[in-house]
mmCIF file of C-alpha atoms and ligand atoms in Angstrom:
data_model
loop_
_atom_site.group_PDB
_atom_site.id
_atom_site.type_symbol
_atom_site.label_atom_id
_atom_site.label_comp_id
_atom_site.label_asym_id
_atom_site.label_seq_id
_atom_site.Cartn_x
_atom_site.Cartn_y
_atom_site.Cartn_z
ATOM 1 C CA MET A 1 0.000 0.000 0.000
ATOM 2 C CA PRO A 2 1.326 3.420 -0.841
ATOM 3 C CA GLU A 3 2.164 5.204 2.404
ATOM 4 C CA LEU A 4 3.309 8.754 3.076
ATOM 5 C CA PRO A 5 6.720 8.565 1.307
ATOM 6 C CA GLU A 6 5.274 6.802 -1.751
ATOM 7 C CA VAL A 7 2.349 9.215 -2.032
ATOM 8 C CA GLU A 8 4.644 12.201 -1.409
ATOM 9 C CA ILE A 9 6.939 11.279 -4.311
ATOM 10 C CA ALA A 10 3.954 10.471 -6.540
ATOM 11 C CA ALA A 11 2.376 13.846 -5.730
ATOM 12 C CA ARG A 12 5.649 15.684 -6.393
ATOM 13 C CA ARG A 13 6.158 13.993 -9.757
ATOM 14 C CA LEU A 14 2.519 14.456 -10.780
ATOM 15 C CA ASP A 15 2.631 18.091 -9.703
ATOM 16 C CA THR A 16 5.607 18.726 -11.994
ATOM 17 C CA ALA A 17 4.117 16.742 -14.866
ATOM 18 C CA LEU A 18 0.578 18.095 -14.734
ATOM 19 C CA GLU A 19 0.764 21.753 -13.757
ATOM 20 C CA GLY A 20 -1.206 23.757 -16.284
ATOM 21 C CA ALA A 21 -2.439 20.731 -18.235
ATOM 22 C CA GLU A 22 -5.873 21.164 -19.771
ATOM 23 C CA ILE A 23 -8.489 18.494 -19.207
ATOM 24 C CA GLU A 24 -10.232 17.268 -22.333
ATOM 25 C CA SER A 25 -12.494 14.646 -20.822
ATOM 26 C CA ALA A 26 -12.935 12.593 -17.705
ATOM 27 C CA LEU A 27 -14.576 9.275 -17.026
ATOM 28 C CA ALA A 28 -14.863 6.755 -14.250
ATOM 29 C CA PRO A 29 -14.950 3.218 -15.687
ATOM 30 C CA GLY A 30 -14.871 1.826 -12.163
ATOM 31 C CA MET A 31 -18.389 2.955 -11.311
ATOM 32 C CA VAL A 32 -17.934 2.494 -7.584
ATOM 33 C CA ALA A 33 -14.602 4.333 -7.647
ATOM 34 C CA LEU A 34 -16.135 7.776 -7.954
ATOM 35 C CA LYS A 35 -17.725 8.366 -4.591
ATOM 36 C CA SER A 36 -19.125 11.834 -5.284
ATOM 37 C CA PHE A 37 -22.057 12.948 -7.457
ATOM 38 C CA ASP A 38 -22.085 16.699 -7.174
ATOM 39 C CA PRO A 39 -20.297 18.321 -8.899
ATOM 40 C CA PRO A 40 -20.356 15.780 -11.736
ATOM 41 C CA LEU A 41 -17.034 14.580 -13.157
ATOM 42 C CA ASP A 42 -17.755 16.570 -16.329
ATOM 43 C CA ALA A 43 -17.321 19.767 -14.296
ATOM 44 C CA ILE A 44 -13.537 19.509 -14.745
ATOM 45 C CA VAL A 45 -13.680 19.282 -18.549
ATOM 46 C CA GLY A 46 -11.986 22.323 -20.098
ATOM 47 C CA GLU A 47 -10.338 23.244 -16.790
ATOM 48 C CA ARG A 48 -6.608 23.211 -16.077
ATOM 49 C CA ILE A 49 -4.792 21.256 -13.398
ATOM 50 C CA ASP A 50 -3.153 23.659 -10.954
ATOM 51 C CA GLY A 51 -1.153 21.055 -9.073
ATOM 52 C CA VAL A 52 -1.088 17.876 -7.053
ATOM 53 C CA ARG A 53 -0.486 17.744 -3.310
ATOM 54 C CA ARG A 54 -0.751 15.168 -0.552
ATOM 55 C CA ILE A 55 -2.766 14.842 2.649
ATOM 56 C CA GLY A 56 -1.756 11.801 4.735
ATOM 57 C CA LYS A 57 -1.738 8.926 2.239
ATOM 58 C CA MET A 58 -4.105 10.694 -0.154
ATOM 59 C CA PRO A 59 -3.150 12.649 -3.252
ATOM 60 C CA VAL A 60 -5.245 15.726 -4.059
ATOM 61 C CA VAL A 61 -5.458 16.981 -7.638
ATOM 62 C CA GLU A 62 -6.279 20.688 -7.664
ATOM 63 C CA ILE A 63 -8.350 21.818 -10.615
ATOM 64 C CA GLY A 64 -9.432 25.466 -10.415
ATOM 65 C CA ASP A 65 -12.124 25.756 -7.759
ATOM 66 C CA LEU A 66 -12.402 21.979 -7.550
ATOM 67 C CA ALA A 67 -10.290 19.235 -6.021
ATOM 68 C CA LEU A 68 -10.113 15.519 -6.692
ATOM 69 C CA LEU A 69 -9.338 13.695 -3.453
ATOM 70 C CA VAL A 70 -7.985 10.207 -4.132
ATOM 71 C CA HIS A 71 -7.605 7.235 -1.807
ATOM 72 C CA MET A 72 -5.522 4.450 -3.301
ATOM 73 C CA MET A 73 -6.349 1.935 -0.551
ATOM 74 C CA SER A 74 -4.068 -1.103 -0.761
ATOM 75 C CA ALA A 75 -3.559 -1.513 -4.486
ATOM 76 C CA GLY A 76 -4.329 1.761 -6.262
ATOM 77 C CA ARG A 77 -1.889 3.881 -8.249
ATOM 78 C CA LEU A 78 -2.275 7.418 -9.583
ATOM 79 C CA GLN A 79 -0.009 7.897 -12.587
ATOM 80 C CA VAL A 80 0.280 9.896 -15.775
ATOM 81 C CA PHE A 81 0.636 8.068 -19.079
ATOM 82 C CA ASP A 82 1.650 9.316 -22.504
ATOM 83 C CA LYS A 83 -1.167 7.440 -24.175
ATOM 84 C CA ARG A 84 -4.752 6.740 -23.290
ATOM 85 C CA ALA A 85 -5.784 3.502 -21.699
ATOM 86 C CA SER A 86 -7.743 0.928 -23.596
ATOM 87 C CA LEU A 87 -11.282 0.996 -22.309
ATOM 88 C CA LYS A 88 -10.905 -2.740 -21.860
ATOM 89 C CA ASP A 89 -8.274 -2.215 -19.152
ATOM 90 C CA ARG A 90 -10.129 -3.489 -16.127
ATOM 91 C CA ARG A 91 -7.687 -1.852 -13.738
ATOM 92 C CA SER A 92 -8.857 1.636 -14.712
ATOM 93 C CA ARG A 93 -10.901 3.409 -12.057
ATOM 94 C CA VAL A 94 -10.785 7.084 -13.072
ATOM 95 C CA LEU A 95 -9.372 8.430 -16.353
ATOM 96 C CA ILE A 96 -8.626 12.116 -16.829
ATOM 97 C CA ARG A 97 -7.681 12.766 -20.431
ATOM 98 C CA LEU A 98 -5.534 15.758 -21.148
ATOM 99 C CA ALA A 99 -5.669 17.955 -24.254
ATOM 100 C CA ASP A 100 -2.014 17.147 -25.027
ATOM 101 C CA GLY A 101 -2.805 13.439 -25.393
ATOM 102 C CA ARG A 102 -1.642 12.295 -21.973
ATOM 103 C CA GLU A 103 -3.862 10.714 -19.372
ATOM 104 C CA LEU A 104 -3.951 10.859 -15.590
ATOM 105 C CA ARG A 105 -5.112 7.459 -14.504
ATOM 106 C CA LEU A 106 -6.254 5.997 -11.207
ATOM 107 C CA ARG A 107 -5.667 2.266 -11.581
ATOM 108 C CA GLU A 108 -6.018 -0.573 -9.174
ATOM 109 C CA PHE A 109 -4.280 -3.925 -9.129
ATOM 110 C CA GLY A 110 -5.922 -7.125 -7.955
ATOM 111 C CA THR A 111 -9.567 -8.068 -8.193
ATOM 112 C CA LYS A 112 -11.074 -5.866 -5.515
ATOM 113 C CA GLN A 113 -12.430 -2.405 -6.203
ATOM 114 C CA ARG A 114 -11.532 -0.333 -3.182
ATOM 115 C CA ALA A 115 -9.629 2.698 -4.448
ATOM 116 C CA TRP A 116 -11.789 5.761 -4.759
ATOM 117 C CA ALA A 117 -11.885 9.418 -5.760
ATOM 118 C CA LYS A 118 -14.159 12.260 -4.760
ATOM 119 C CA LEU A 119 -14.605 15.472 -6.705
ATOM 120 C CA MET A 120 -15.512 18.404 -4.498
ATOM 121 C CA PRO A 121 -15.176 22.173 -4.183
ATOM 122 C CA ALA A 122 -11.545 22.858 -3.189
ATOM 123 C CA GLY A 123 -12.737 24.581 -0.023
ATOM 124 C CA ASP A 124 -14.520 21.434 1.148
ATOM 125 C CA VAL A 125 -11.455 19.151 1.221
ATOM 126 C CA ALA A 126 -10.499 19.953 4.808
ATOM 127 C CA ASP A 127 -14.029 19.097 5.965
ATOM 128 C CA ASP A 128 -14.245 15.783 4.102
ATOM 129 C CA GLU A 129 -14.723 12.963 6.596
ATOM 130 C CA MET A 130 -11.523 11.221 5.426
ATOM 131 C CA VAL A 131 -9.483 14.393 5.925
ATOM 132 C CA ALA A 132 -11.147 15.922 8.980
ATOM 133 C CA THR A 133 -10.574 12.755 11.024
ATOM 134 C CA LEU A 134 -6.828 12.578 10.299
ATOM 135 C CA GLY A 135 -4.272 13.131 13.022
ATOM 136 C CA PRO A 136 -1.315 15.441 12.374
ATOM 137 C CA GLU A 137 1.002 14.597 9.474
ATOM 138 C CA ALA A 138 3.726 12.091 10.339
ATOM 139 C CA TRP A 139 6.222 14.010 8.217
ATOM 140 C CA PRO A 140 7.707 16.220 9.350
ATOM 141 C CA ALA A 141 7.245 14.433 12.691
ATOM 142 C CA PRO A 142 5.077 16.339 15.201
ATOM 143 C CA PRO A 143 6.864 18.094 18.098
ATOM 144 C CA LEU A 144 7.692 15.713 20.973
ATOM 145 C CA GLU A 145 5.092 17.061 23.376
ATOM 146 C CA GLU A 146 2.361 16.605 20.819
ATOM 147 C CA LEU A 147 3.640 13.148 19.889
ATOM 148 C CA ALA A 148 3.659 12.108 23.546
ATOM 149 C CA ARG A 149 0.044 13.224 23.871
ATOM 150 C CA LEU A 150 -0.990 11.447 20.646
ATOM 151 C CA LEU A 151 0.636 8.168 21.649
ATOM 152 C CA ASP A 152 -0.675 8.164 25.218
ATOM 153 C CA GLN A 153 -3.255 5.459 24.484
ATOM 154 C CA PRO A 154 -3.505 1.932 25.928
ATOM 155 C CA ARG A 155 -2.964 0.357 22.503
ATOM 156 C CA HIS A 156 -0.069 -1.547 20.959
ATOM 157 C CA LEU A 157 2.352 0.665 19.073
ATOM 158 C CA HIS A 158 2.005 -1.195 15.759
ATOM 159 C CA PRO A 159 -1.719 -0.506 15.249
ATOM 160 C CA LEU A 160 -1.494 2.819 17.079
ATOM 161 C CA LEU A 161 1.091 4.288 14.690
ATOM 162 C CA ARG A 162 -0.875 2.982 11.699
ATOM 163 C CA ASP A 163 -4.098 4.595 12.921
ATOM 164 C CA GLN A 164 -4.564 7.587 10.626
ATOM 165 C CA ARG A 165 -6.648 9.336 13.299
ATOM 166 C CA THR A 166 -3.637 9.264 15.622
ATOM 167 C CA ILE A 167 -0.985 10.278 13.107
ATOM 168 C CA ALA A 168 -1.385 10.469 9.332
ATOM 169 C CA GLY A 169 0.744 8.703 6.738
ATOM 170 C CA ILE A 170 2.234 5.573 8.324
ATOM 171 C CA GLY A 171 1.106 2.108 7.209
ATOM 172 C CA ARG A 172 2.109 -1.521 7.442
ATOM 173 C CA SER A 173 5.522 -1.191 5.820
ATOM 174 C CA TRP A 174 6.959 1.906 7.415
ATOM 175 C CA VAL A 175 5.666 1.122 10.907
ATOM 176 C CA ASP A 176 8.006 -1.897 11.029
ATOM 177 C CA GLU A 177 10.931 0.275 10.006
ATOM 178 C CA ILE A 178 10.038 2.994 12.521
ATOM 179 C CA LEU A 179 9.681 0.599 15.471
ATOM 180 C CA TRP A 180 12.902 -1.192 14.529
ATOM 181 C CA THR A 181 14.745 2.130 14.289
ATOM 182 C CA ALA A 182 13.309 3.159 17.672
ATOM 183 C CA ARG A 183 14.200 -0.294 19.135
ATOM 184 C CA LEU A 184 10.701 -0.782 20.516
ATOM 185 C CA SER A 185 8.397 -3.782 20.567
ATOM 186 C CA PRO A 186 5.378 -3.579 18.269
ATOM 187 C CA PHE A 187 3.394 -4.854 21.270
ATOM 188 C CA LYS A 188 4.465 -2.155 23.691
ATOM 189 C CA LYS A 189 1.527 0.047 24.629
ATOM 190 C CA GLY A 190 1.576 3.734 23.798
ATOM 191 C CA SER A 191 0.475 4.627 27.313
ATOM 192 C CA GLU A 192 3.461 2.728 28.777
ATOM 193 C CA LEU A 193 6.143 4.685 26.940
ATOM 194 C CA GLU A 194 8.867 6.488 28.891
ATOM 195 C CA ALA A 195 9.819 9.996 27.774
ATOM 196 C CA ASP A 196 13.023 8.781 26.097
ATOM 197 C CA GLU A 197 11.037 6.149 24.188
ATOM 198 C CA VAL A 198 8.644 8.766 22.822
ATOM 199 C CA GLU A 199 11.728 10.698 21.796
ATOM 200 C CA ARG A 200 13.127 7.637 20.001
ATOM 201 C CA ILE A 201 9.842 7.173 18.143
ATOM 202 C CA GLY A 202 9.821 10.829 17.132
ATOM 203 C CA GLU A 203 13.348 10.578 15.797
ATOM 204 C CA ALA A 204 12.627 7.274 14.076
ATOM 205 C CA ILE A 205 9.530 8.659 12.347
ATOM 206 C CA GLY A 206 11.535 11.645 11.152
ATOM 207 C CA THR A 207 14.620 9.808 9.910
ATOM 208 C CA THR A 208 12.722 6.873 8.403
ATOM 209 C CA LEU A 209 10.199 8.869 6.396
ATOM 210 C CA GLN A 210 12.724 11.533 5.399
ATOM 211 C CA GLY A 211 15.183 8.800 4.377
ATOM 212 C CA ALA A 212 12.552 7.133 2.202
ATOM 213 C CA ILE A 213 11.556 10.402 0.529
ATOM 214 C CA ASP A 214 15.229 11.299 -0.098
ATOM 215 C CA HIS A 215 15.794 7.819 -1.537
ATOM 216 C CA TYR A 216 12.838 8.188 -3.902
ATOM 217 C CA GLU A 217 14.020 11.644 -4.965
ATOM 218 C CA ASP A 218 17.328 10.008 -5.945
ATOM 219 C CA VAL A 219 16.094 6.922 -7.736
ATOM 220 C CA ILE A 220 12.682 7.812 -9.182
ATOM 221 C CA GLY A 221 12.613 9.758 -12.428
ATOM 222 C CA GLU A 222 9.737 11.613 -14.015
ATOM 223 C CA LYS A 223 7.433 8.627 -13.769
ATOM 224 C CA VAL A 224 6.715 6.718 -10.596
ATOM 225 C CA PRO A 225 6.812 2.952 -11.254
ATOM 226 C CA ASP A 226 3.978 0.622 -10.206
ATOM 227 C CA LYS A 227 6.164 -0.690 -7.417
ATOM 228 C CA ALA A 228 8.179 1.910 -5.549
ATOM 229 C CA PRO A 229 11.786 0.813 -4.836
ATOM 230 C CA MET A 230 11.224 0.849 -1.077
ATOM 231 C CA PRO A 231 14.437 1.076 0.984
ATOM 232 C CA LEU A 232 13.244 -1.389 3.621
ATOM 233 C CA GLN A 233 15.563 -2.912 6.210
ATOM 234 C CA VAL A 234 13.292 -5.190 8.249
ATOM 235 C CA HIS A 235 9.836 -5.199 6.673
ATOM 236 C CA ARG A 236 9.451 -8.193 4.292
ATOM 237 C CA ARG A 237 12.902 -9.352 5.418
ATOM 238 C CA ALA A 238 11.976 -12.134 7.839
ATOM 239 C CA GLY A 239 14.699 -14.786 7.931
ATOM 240 C CA GLU A 240 17.411 -12.340 6.928
ATOM 241 C CA ALA A 241 20.046 -10.941 9.263
ATOM 242 C CA CYS A 242 19.200 -7.694 11.052
ATOM 243 C CA PRO A 243 21.312 -4.975 9.383
ATOM 244 C CA SER A 244 22.065 -3.533 12.813
ATOM 245 C CA CYS A 245 22.851 -6.536 15.055
ATOM 246 C CA GLY A 246 22.894 -9.590 12.788
ATOM 247 C CA ARG A 247 20.158 -11.538 14.595
ATOM 248 C CA THR A 248 17.551 -13.184 12.367
ATOM 249 C CA ILE A 249 14.562 -10.951 11.722
ATOM 250 C CA GLU A 250 11.328 -12.592 12.822
ATOM 251 C CA ALA A 251 7.792 -12.170 11.521
ATOM 252 C CA ILE A 252 4.268 -12.478 12.798
ATOM 253 C CA HIS A 253 1.659 -13.175 10.138
ATOM 254 C CA PHE A 254 -1.762 -11.598 10.363
ATOM 255 C CA LYS A 255 -4.682 -12.088 8.003
ATOM 256 C CA ASP A 256 -3.579 -9.459 5.504
ATOM 257 C CA TYR A 257 -0.169 -8.322 6.600
ATOM 258 C CA VAL A 258 3.127 -9.347 8.124
ATOM 259 C CA MET A 259 4.793 -7.659 11.084
ATOM 260 C CA CYS A 260 8.605 -7.923 11.099
ATOM 261 C CA TYR A 261 10.936 -7.149 13.994
ATOM 262 C CA CYS A 262 14.375 -7.838 15.438
ATOM 263 C CA PRO A 263 14.061 -9.892 18.657
ATOM 264 C CA GLU A 264 17.482 -8.779 19.859
ATOM 265 C CA GLU A 265 16.752 -5.066 19.742
ATOM 266 C CA GLN A 266 12.984 -4.840 20.068
ATOM 267 C CA THR A 267 11.574 -7.599 22.246
ATOM 268 C CA GLY A 268 14.317 -8.268 24.785
ATOM 269 C CA GLY A 269 15.536 -11.345 22.914
ATOM 270 C CA ARG A 270 12.116 -13.013 22.834
ATOM 271 C CA VAL A 271 10.694 -14.479 19.623
ATOM 272 C CA LEU A 272 6.981 -13.775 19.713
ATOM 273 C CA LYS A 273 4.407 -16.392 18.881
ATOM 274 C CA ASP A 274 3.334 -16.378 15.254
ATOM 275 C CA ARG A 275 -0.342 -17.258 15.347
ATOM 276 C CA ARG A 276 -0.411 -18.424 11.743
ATOM 277 C CA LEU A 277 2.532 -20.709 12.286
ATOM 278 C CA SER A 278 1.107 -22.180 15.482
ATOM 279 C CA ARG A 279 -2.231 -22.736 13.749
ATOM 280 C CA LEU A 280 -0.527 -24.599 10.925
ATOM 281 C CA LEU A 281 1.307 -26.800 13.372
ATOM 282 C CA LYS A 282 -1.814 -27.910 15.236
HETATM 283 ZN ZN1 LIG B 301 18.817 -6.260 15.317
#
């Protein structure tokens, strides 16, 4: 799933590519993808794109007095193409055709239709339910006092940091990297953090997300590929040696994601029970 660094680089590249581009037509082949009715999608025809920015994990395409708020969910991508998509392409959710022949396309991989877009007056974006409920942006990391207040909840750090209402932009990949960098257990509760641990999380959020964005700035050209070259050190690296201490990185499998951690540095040497594994062994 595209998280803050992936959406940030996508928004930057789209902003450069699309500024001033005139919209020739717009359609939503994925009928459920367009979640707004008024104004109609045709309202952007003939208008120019002013820019693309990011809120949390959501890109926002600014078009005159209107804004297209996009949520890519787990498998969506917002990209610009030199040629128009075939109408048979079943991955297409929203197609914005530009007068110069290019096309801004919201696509979605996999079989599920979850990605969505909403067209609304630009002034309404901040009040949209998906935006109004967001916590402060994870990047740049909030000041320590604010972070301490946000994290002071009796919930495990892994889901807490991924909760967009607590802090916006972190998902299943970067949370592993942040907790590993901070040397904290994913199962530690936010309300049980010492001051120096909150500080470590703050620093880890900052360096991890900034490092990812810097990496993307270096390696991603004008067009963002379908799969971002994520500079991950522990996430998806179960079984490999921890880059910091050399101990084998362990994983816990959940229904739709994997949590990876270093037992040496994060859980006091303990390998936590992997529910999936223990279920398979029964
Ligand atoms: Zn380690």
